[in-house]
Coordinates of C-alpha atoms in Angstrom, one line a residue:
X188 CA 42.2 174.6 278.0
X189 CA 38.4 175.1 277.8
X190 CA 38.0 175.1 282.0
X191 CA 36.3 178.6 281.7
X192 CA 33.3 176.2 280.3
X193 CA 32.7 174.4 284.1
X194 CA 29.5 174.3 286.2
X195 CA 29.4 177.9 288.0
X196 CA 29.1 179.2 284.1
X197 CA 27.3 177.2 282.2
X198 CA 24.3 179.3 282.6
X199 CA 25.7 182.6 281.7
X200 CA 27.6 181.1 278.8
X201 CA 24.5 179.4 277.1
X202 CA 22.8 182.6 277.3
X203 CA 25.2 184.4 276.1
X204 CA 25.9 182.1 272.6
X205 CA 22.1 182.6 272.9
X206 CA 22.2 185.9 273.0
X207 CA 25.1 186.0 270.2
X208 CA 22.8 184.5 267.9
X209 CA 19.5 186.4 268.2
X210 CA 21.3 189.7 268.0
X211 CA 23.1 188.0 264.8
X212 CA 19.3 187.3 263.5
X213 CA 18.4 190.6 264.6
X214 CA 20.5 192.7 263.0
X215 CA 19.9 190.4 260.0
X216 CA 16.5 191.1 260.4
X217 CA 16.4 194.7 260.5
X218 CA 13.6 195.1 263.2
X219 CA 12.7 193.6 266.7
X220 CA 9.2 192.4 264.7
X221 CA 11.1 189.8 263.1
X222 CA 11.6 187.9 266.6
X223 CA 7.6 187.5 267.0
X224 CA 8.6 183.9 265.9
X225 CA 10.2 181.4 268.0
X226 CA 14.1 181.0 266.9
X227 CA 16.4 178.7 268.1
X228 CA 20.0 180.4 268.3
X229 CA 22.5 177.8 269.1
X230 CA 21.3 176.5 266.0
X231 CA 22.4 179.4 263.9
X232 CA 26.0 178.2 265.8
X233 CA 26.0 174.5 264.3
X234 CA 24.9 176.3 261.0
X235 CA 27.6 178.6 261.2
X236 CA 30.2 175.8 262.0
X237 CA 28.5 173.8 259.1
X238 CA 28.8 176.1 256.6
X239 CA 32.8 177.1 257.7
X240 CA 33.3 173.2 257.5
X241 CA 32.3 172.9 254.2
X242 CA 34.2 175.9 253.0
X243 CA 37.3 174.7 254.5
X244 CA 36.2 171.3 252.8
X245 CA 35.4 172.3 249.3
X246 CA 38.6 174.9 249.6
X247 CA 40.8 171.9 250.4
X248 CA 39.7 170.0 247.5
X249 CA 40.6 172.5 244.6
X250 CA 43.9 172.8 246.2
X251 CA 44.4 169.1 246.4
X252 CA 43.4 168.7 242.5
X253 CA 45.3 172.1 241.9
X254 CA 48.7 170.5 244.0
X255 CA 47.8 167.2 242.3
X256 CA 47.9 168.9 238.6
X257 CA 51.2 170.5 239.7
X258 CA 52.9 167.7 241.1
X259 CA 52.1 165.6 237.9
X260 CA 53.6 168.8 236.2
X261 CA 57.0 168.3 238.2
X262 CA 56.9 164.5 237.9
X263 CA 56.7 165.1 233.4
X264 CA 59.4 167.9 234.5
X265 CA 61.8 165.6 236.5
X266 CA 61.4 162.9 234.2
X267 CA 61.8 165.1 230.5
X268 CA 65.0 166.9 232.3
X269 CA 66.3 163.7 233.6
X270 CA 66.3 162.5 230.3
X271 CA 67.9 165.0 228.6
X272 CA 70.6 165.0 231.3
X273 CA 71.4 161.4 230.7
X274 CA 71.3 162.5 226.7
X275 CA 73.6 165.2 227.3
X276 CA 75.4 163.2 229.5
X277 CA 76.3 160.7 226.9
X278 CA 76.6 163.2 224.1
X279 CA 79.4 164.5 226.1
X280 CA 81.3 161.5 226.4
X281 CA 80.6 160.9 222.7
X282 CA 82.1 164.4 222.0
X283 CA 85.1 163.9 224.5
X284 CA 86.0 160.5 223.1
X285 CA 85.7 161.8 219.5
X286 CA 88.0 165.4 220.5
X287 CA 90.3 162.8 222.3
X288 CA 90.7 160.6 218.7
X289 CA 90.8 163.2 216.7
X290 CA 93.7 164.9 218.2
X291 CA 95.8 161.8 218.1
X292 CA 94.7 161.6 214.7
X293 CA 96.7 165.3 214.2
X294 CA 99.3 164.0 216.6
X295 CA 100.1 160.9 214.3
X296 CA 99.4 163.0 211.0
X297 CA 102.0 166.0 212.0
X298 CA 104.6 163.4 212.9
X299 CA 104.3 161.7 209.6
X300 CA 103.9 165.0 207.2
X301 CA 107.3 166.0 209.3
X302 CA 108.8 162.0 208.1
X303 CA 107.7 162.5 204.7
X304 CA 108.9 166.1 204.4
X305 CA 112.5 164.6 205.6
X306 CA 112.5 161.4 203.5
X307 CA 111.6 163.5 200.1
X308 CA 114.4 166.2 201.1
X309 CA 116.9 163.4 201.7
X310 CA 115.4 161.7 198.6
X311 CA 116.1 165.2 196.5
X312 CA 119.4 166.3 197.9
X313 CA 120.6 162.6 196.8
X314 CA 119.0 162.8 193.5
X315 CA 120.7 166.4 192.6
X316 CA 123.5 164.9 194.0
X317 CA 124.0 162.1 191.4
X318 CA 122.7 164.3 189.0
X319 CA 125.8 166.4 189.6
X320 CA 128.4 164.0 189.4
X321 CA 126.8 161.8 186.1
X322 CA 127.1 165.5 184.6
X323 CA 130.5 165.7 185.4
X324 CA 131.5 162.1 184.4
X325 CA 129.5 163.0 180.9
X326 CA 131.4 165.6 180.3
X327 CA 134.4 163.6 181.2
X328 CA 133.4 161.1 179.1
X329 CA 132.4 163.7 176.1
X330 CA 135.8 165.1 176.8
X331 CA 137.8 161.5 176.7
X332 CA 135.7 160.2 173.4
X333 CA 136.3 163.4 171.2
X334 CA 140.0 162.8 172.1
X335 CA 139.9 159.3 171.1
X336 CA 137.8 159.4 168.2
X337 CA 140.2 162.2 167.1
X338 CA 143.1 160.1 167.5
X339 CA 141.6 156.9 165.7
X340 CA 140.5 159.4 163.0
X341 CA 144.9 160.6 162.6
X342 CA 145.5 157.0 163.1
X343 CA 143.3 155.8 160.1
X344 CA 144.1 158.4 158.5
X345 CA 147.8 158.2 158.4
X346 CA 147.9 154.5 158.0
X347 CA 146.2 155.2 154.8
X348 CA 148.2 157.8 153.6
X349 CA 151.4 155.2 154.5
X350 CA 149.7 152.7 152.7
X351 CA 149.5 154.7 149.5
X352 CA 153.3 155.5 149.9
X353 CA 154.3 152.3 149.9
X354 CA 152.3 151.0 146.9
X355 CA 154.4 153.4 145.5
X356 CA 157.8 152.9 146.9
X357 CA 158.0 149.6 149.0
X358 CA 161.7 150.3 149.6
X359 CA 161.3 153.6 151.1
X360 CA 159.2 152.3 154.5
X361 CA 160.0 149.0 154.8
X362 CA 163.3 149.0 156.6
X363 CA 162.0 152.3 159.0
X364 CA 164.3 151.9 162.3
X365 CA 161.3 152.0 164.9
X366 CA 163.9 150.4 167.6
X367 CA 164.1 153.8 169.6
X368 CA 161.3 156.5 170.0
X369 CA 163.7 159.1 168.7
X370 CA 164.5 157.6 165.4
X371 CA 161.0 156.6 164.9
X372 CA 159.6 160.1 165.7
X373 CA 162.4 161.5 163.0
X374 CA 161.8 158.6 160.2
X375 CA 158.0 159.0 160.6
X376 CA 158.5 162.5 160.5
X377 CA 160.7 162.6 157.5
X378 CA 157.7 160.0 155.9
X379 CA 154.4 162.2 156.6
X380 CA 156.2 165.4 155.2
X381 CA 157.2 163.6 151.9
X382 CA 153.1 162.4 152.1
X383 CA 151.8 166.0 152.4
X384 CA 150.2 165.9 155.9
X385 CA 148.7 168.6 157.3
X386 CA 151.1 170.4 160.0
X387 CA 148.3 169.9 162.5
X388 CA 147.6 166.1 161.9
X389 CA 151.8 165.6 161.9
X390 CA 151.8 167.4 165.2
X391 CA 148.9 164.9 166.4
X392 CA 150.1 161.5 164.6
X393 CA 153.9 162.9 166.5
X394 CA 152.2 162.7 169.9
X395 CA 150.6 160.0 169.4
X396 CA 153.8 158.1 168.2
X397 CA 155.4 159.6 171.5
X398 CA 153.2 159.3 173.5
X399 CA 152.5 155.3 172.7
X400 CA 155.7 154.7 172.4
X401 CA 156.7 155.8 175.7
X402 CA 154.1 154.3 177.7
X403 CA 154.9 151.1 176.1
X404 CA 158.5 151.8 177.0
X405 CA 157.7 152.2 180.5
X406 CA 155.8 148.9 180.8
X407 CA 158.4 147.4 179.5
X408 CA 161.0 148.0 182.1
X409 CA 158.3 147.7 185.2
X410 CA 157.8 143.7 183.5
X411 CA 161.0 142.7 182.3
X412 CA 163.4 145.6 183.8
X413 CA 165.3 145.2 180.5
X414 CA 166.9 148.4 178.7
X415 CA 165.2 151.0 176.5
X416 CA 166.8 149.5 173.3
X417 CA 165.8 146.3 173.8
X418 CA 162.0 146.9 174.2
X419 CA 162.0 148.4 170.9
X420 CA 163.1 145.4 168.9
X421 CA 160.0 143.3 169.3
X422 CA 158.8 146.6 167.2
X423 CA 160.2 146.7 164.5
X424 CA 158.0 145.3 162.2
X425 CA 157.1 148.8 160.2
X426 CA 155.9 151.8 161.2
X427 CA 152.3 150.9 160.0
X428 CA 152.3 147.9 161.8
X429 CA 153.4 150.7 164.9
X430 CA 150.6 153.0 163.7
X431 CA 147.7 149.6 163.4
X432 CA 148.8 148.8 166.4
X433 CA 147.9 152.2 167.8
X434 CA 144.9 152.4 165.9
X435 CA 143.3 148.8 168.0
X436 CA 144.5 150.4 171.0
X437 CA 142.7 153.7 171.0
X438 CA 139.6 151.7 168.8
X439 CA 139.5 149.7 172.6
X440 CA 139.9 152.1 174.8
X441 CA 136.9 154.0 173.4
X442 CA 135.0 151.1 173.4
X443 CA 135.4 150.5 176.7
X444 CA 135.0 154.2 177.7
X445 CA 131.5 154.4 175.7
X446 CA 130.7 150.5 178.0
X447 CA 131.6 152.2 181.0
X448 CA 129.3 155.6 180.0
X449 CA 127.0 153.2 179.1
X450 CA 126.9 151.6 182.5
X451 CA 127.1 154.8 184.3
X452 CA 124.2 156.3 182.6
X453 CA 121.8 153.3 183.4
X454 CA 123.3 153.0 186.9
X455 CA 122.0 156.7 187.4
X456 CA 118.9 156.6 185.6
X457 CA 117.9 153.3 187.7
X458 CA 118.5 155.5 190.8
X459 CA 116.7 158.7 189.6
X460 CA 113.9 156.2 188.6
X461 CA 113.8 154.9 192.1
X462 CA 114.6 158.2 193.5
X463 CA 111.4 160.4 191.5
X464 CA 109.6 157.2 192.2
X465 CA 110.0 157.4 196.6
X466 CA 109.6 160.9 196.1
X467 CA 106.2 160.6 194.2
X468 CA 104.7 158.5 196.2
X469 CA 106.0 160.2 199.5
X470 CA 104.5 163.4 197.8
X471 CA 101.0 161.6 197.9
X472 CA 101.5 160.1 201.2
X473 CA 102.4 164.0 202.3
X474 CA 99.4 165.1 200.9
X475 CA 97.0 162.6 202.0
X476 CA 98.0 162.6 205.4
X477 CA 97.6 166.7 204.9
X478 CA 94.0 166.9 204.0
X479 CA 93.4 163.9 206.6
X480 CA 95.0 166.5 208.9
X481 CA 92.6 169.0 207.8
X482 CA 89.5 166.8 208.0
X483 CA 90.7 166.1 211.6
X484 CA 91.1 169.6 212.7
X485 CA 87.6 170.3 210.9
X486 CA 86.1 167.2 212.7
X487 CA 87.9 168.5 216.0
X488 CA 86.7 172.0 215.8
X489 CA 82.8 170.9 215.1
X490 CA 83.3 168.2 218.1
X491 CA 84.3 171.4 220.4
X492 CA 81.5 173.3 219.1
X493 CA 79.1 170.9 219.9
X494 CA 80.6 170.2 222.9
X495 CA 80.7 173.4 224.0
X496 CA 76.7 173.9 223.4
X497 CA 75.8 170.3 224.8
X498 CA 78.3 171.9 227.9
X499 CA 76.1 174.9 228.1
X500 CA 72.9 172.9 227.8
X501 CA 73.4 170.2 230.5
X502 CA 74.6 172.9 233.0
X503 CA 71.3 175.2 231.8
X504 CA 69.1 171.6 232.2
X505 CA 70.7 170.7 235.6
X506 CA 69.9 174.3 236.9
X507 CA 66.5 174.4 236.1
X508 CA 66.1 171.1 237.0
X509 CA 68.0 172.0 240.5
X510 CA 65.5 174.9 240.8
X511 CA 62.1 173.3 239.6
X512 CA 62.6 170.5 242.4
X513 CA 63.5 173.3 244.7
X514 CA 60.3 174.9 243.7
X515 CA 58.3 171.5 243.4
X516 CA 59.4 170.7 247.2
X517 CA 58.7 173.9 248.9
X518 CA 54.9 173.3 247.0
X519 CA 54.6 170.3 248.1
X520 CA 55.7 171.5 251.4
X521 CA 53.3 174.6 251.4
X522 CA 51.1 171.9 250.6
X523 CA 51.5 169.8 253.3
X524 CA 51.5 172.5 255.8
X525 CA 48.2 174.1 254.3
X526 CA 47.0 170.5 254.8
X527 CA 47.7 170.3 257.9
X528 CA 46.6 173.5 259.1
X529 CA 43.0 173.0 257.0
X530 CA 42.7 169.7 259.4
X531 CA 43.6 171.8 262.3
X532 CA 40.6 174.1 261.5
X533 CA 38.4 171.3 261.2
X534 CA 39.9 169.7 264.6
X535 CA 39.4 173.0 265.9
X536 CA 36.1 173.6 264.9
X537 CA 35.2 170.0 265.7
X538 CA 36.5 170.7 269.4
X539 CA 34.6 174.0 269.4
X540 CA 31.5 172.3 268.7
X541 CA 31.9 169.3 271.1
X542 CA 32.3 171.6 273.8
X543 CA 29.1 173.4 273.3
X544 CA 27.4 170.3 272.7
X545 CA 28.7 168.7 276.2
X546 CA 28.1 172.3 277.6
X547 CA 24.4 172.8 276.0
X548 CA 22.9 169.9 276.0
X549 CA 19.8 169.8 274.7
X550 CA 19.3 173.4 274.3
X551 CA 19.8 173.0 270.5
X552 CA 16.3 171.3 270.9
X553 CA 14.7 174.8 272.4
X554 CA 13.3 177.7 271.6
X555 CA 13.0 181.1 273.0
X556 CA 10.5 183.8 272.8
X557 CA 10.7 187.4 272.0
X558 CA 10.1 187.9 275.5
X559 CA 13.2 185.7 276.7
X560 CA 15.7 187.1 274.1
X561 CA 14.3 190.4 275.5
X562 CA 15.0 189.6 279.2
X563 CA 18.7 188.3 277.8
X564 CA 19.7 191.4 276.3
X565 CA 18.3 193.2 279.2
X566 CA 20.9 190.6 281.3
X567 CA 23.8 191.6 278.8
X568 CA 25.0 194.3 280.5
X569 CA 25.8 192.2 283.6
X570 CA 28.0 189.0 283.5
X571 CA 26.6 187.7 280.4
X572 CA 29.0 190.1 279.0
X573 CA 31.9 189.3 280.6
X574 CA 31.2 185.7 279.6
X575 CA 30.5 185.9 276.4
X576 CA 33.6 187.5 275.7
X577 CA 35.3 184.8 277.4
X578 CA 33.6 182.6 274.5
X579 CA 35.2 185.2 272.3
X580 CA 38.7 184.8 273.9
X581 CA 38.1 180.8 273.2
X582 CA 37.7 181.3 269.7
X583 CA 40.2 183.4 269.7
X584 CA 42.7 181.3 271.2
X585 CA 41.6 178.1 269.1
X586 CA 42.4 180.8 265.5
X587 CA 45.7 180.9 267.2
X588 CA 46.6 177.6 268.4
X589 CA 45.5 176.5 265.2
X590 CA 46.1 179.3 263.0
X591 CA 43.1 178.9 261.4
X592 CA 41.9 182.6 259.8
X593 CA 38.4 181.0 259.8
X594 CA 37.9 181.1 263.6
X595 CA 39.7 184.4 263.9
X596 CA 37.2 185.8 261.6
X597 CA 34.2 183.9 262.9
X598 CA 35.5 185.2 266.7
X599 CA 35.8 188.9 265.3
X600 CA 32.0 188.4 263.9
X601 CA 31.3 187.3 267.5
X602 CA 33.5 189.9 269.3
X603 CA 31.1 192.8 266.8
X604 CA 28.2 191.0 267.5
X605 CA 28.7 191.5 271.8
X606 CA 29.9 195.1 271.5
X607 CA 27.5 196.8 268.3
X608 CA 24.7 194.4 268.0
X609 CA 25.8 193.6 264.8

């Protein structure tokens, strides 16, 4: 409220700014000689205000070009940081996706290392396996052969020793009783003595005799169920006929034993080729899925590394973007308030001035003498006093209201001026 400005006052208060004024000149002056002129005080107050205005003014506008650089600053800021959060952002995703494949890859890669170790184990236990039992039928077969061969070898050997007897004697073999085993064995016997066999091949060529002649006795009942005697007559053709006889018989039964090695050894060496052949290639698979194992895990662990710094960075990025706004707001707050409190000042002063415009009409116009500014300081110590520091009180009040530290400094200039002269 400015009501301590009304009618009753007027006077006291215009002589008092007045006053103000001349003791502001004074004391500026240094001497009372420098009042011989004529001054005009309220003058000095519009100057005064003038002056303050245009501080406040020019002050405003290197904070406005100051906030306006800044703010630009924050706007770069915002946008640069916004961009590499959206980069991140993406890199991340990227990175996740790429983790995410990459472990399946291992996933799929361990499974089919752990197939492949399985298939070439089966693959090897079979092949050691047949290995096994085509060494055992080769030795069987070794085994059986020697025995045959050995026997065709008494056979031929015999027959040709027979042969020579009876170039020699026809008589002597031709009417052999082979019609039972017994008498055979005994004739035969009797023969390969008298041709100076070897007791081993007589002990050989004797089994053998045996030996065929038994089995062949033995499918003769089972076919015919005829008696012993009887099979033997269908024999009795000679004893080399027996022995040639034998001879094709063993001769055929290691031809078909070296056919059915024969067979057996390509049979196994087909599977073994087939075999080595799964187990190579499963080998390679094995491998190749190994190192793509490896190149996964390598891939993986790089991914997690860069995801671990692009992580790090986007959370660093958001903070300092998080705190630069902050920052950027409570400026452009400041701002705004320091704005609004320079307007204030201004409206302050503004109203200040009105007032002692509508209040002092036309004194601006006037000037006083020495002798007048002499009679006003004389009045001073009266109610010009008390009035002008009721104008100090305004001022005061407005620095306040306003917060303005311009009219609170200006009011303590006026407040020094009243009490020291100064």
């Amino acid at each position: 409220s400015f009501s301590l400005f009304n009618d009753t006052n007027f006077h006291s208060v215009m002589k008092t700014v007045m006053l103000l004024l001349v003791l502001s000149v004074n004391a500026g002056a240094g001497t009372v000689s420098a009042l011989q002129t004529e001054t005009n005080p309220l003058s000095k107050v519009y100057d005064l205000m003038d002056e303050l205005v245009a501080k406040i003014k020019k002050d405003g506008e290197a904070e406005a070009k100051a906030y306006a650089e800044y703010f630009a600053w924050c706007d770069d800021m915002a946008k640069n940081a916004g961009f590499e959060i959206k980069t991140a952002e993406s890199k991340k995703e990227k990175l996740q996706a790429q983790i995410a494949e990459l472990t399946s890859s291992i996933t799929v890669a361990v499974s089919k290392i752990e197939e492949l170790v399985a298939a070439i184990a089966a693959d090897d236990a079979e092949l050691k396996n047949a290995t096994a039992i085509r060494k055992k039928e080769n030795a069987e077969f070794t085994k059986n052969e020697a025995e045959l061969m050995d026997c065709v070898a008494t056979l031929e050997k015999a027959i040709s020793i027979l042969t020579k007897e009876m170039e020699k004697n026809p008589a002597a073999l031709a009417q052999i009783d082979t019609s039972s085993t017994q008498r055979l064995v005994q004739t035969l016997g009797a023969v390969i003595d008298a041709a100076g066999f070897a007791g081993a091949d007589k002990t050989k060529l004797v089994a053998l005799v045996q030996s065929q002649q038994s089995s062949q006795s033995d499918d003769d009942q089972e076919d015919a169920g005829a008696p012993a005697a009887a099979a033997y007559k269908s024999h009795s053709s000679g004893i080399i006929d027996v022995l040639e006889d034998m001879k094709e018989k063993a001769e055929s039964e290691l031809k078909d034993l070296r056919k059915e090695e024969e067979s057996s050894q390509h049979n196994y060496d087909m599977l073994k080729q087939s075999l080595v052949d799964q187990i190579n290639a499963d080998t390679k698979d094995m491998e190749d899925e190994k190192a793509s194992k490896a190149e996964a895990e390598e891939g993986k662990a790089t991914a997690e590394g860069d995801l671990k710094e692009t992580l790090k960075m986007l959370k660093n990025t958001k903070e300092q973007l998080s705190t630069s706004s902050g920052t950027c707001m409570q400026t452009a707050a400041d701002h705004e308030a320091t704005v609004n409190a320079r307007n204030e000042e201004l409206k302050a002063i503004a109203v200040a001035r009105k007032i002692l415009e509508e209040t002092t009409s036309g004194a601006a116009k006037e000037s006083y003498s020495l002798l007048q500014v002499t009679r006003l300081q004389t009045r001073l110590q009266t109610h010009a006093d008390l009035t002008g520091l009721e104008v100090v009180q305004l001022v005061k009040k407005l620095a306040k209201k306003h917060h303005s530290a311009s009219l609170a400094q200006l009011a303590s200039r006026m407040s020094a001026a009243i009490r020291f002269g100064s």
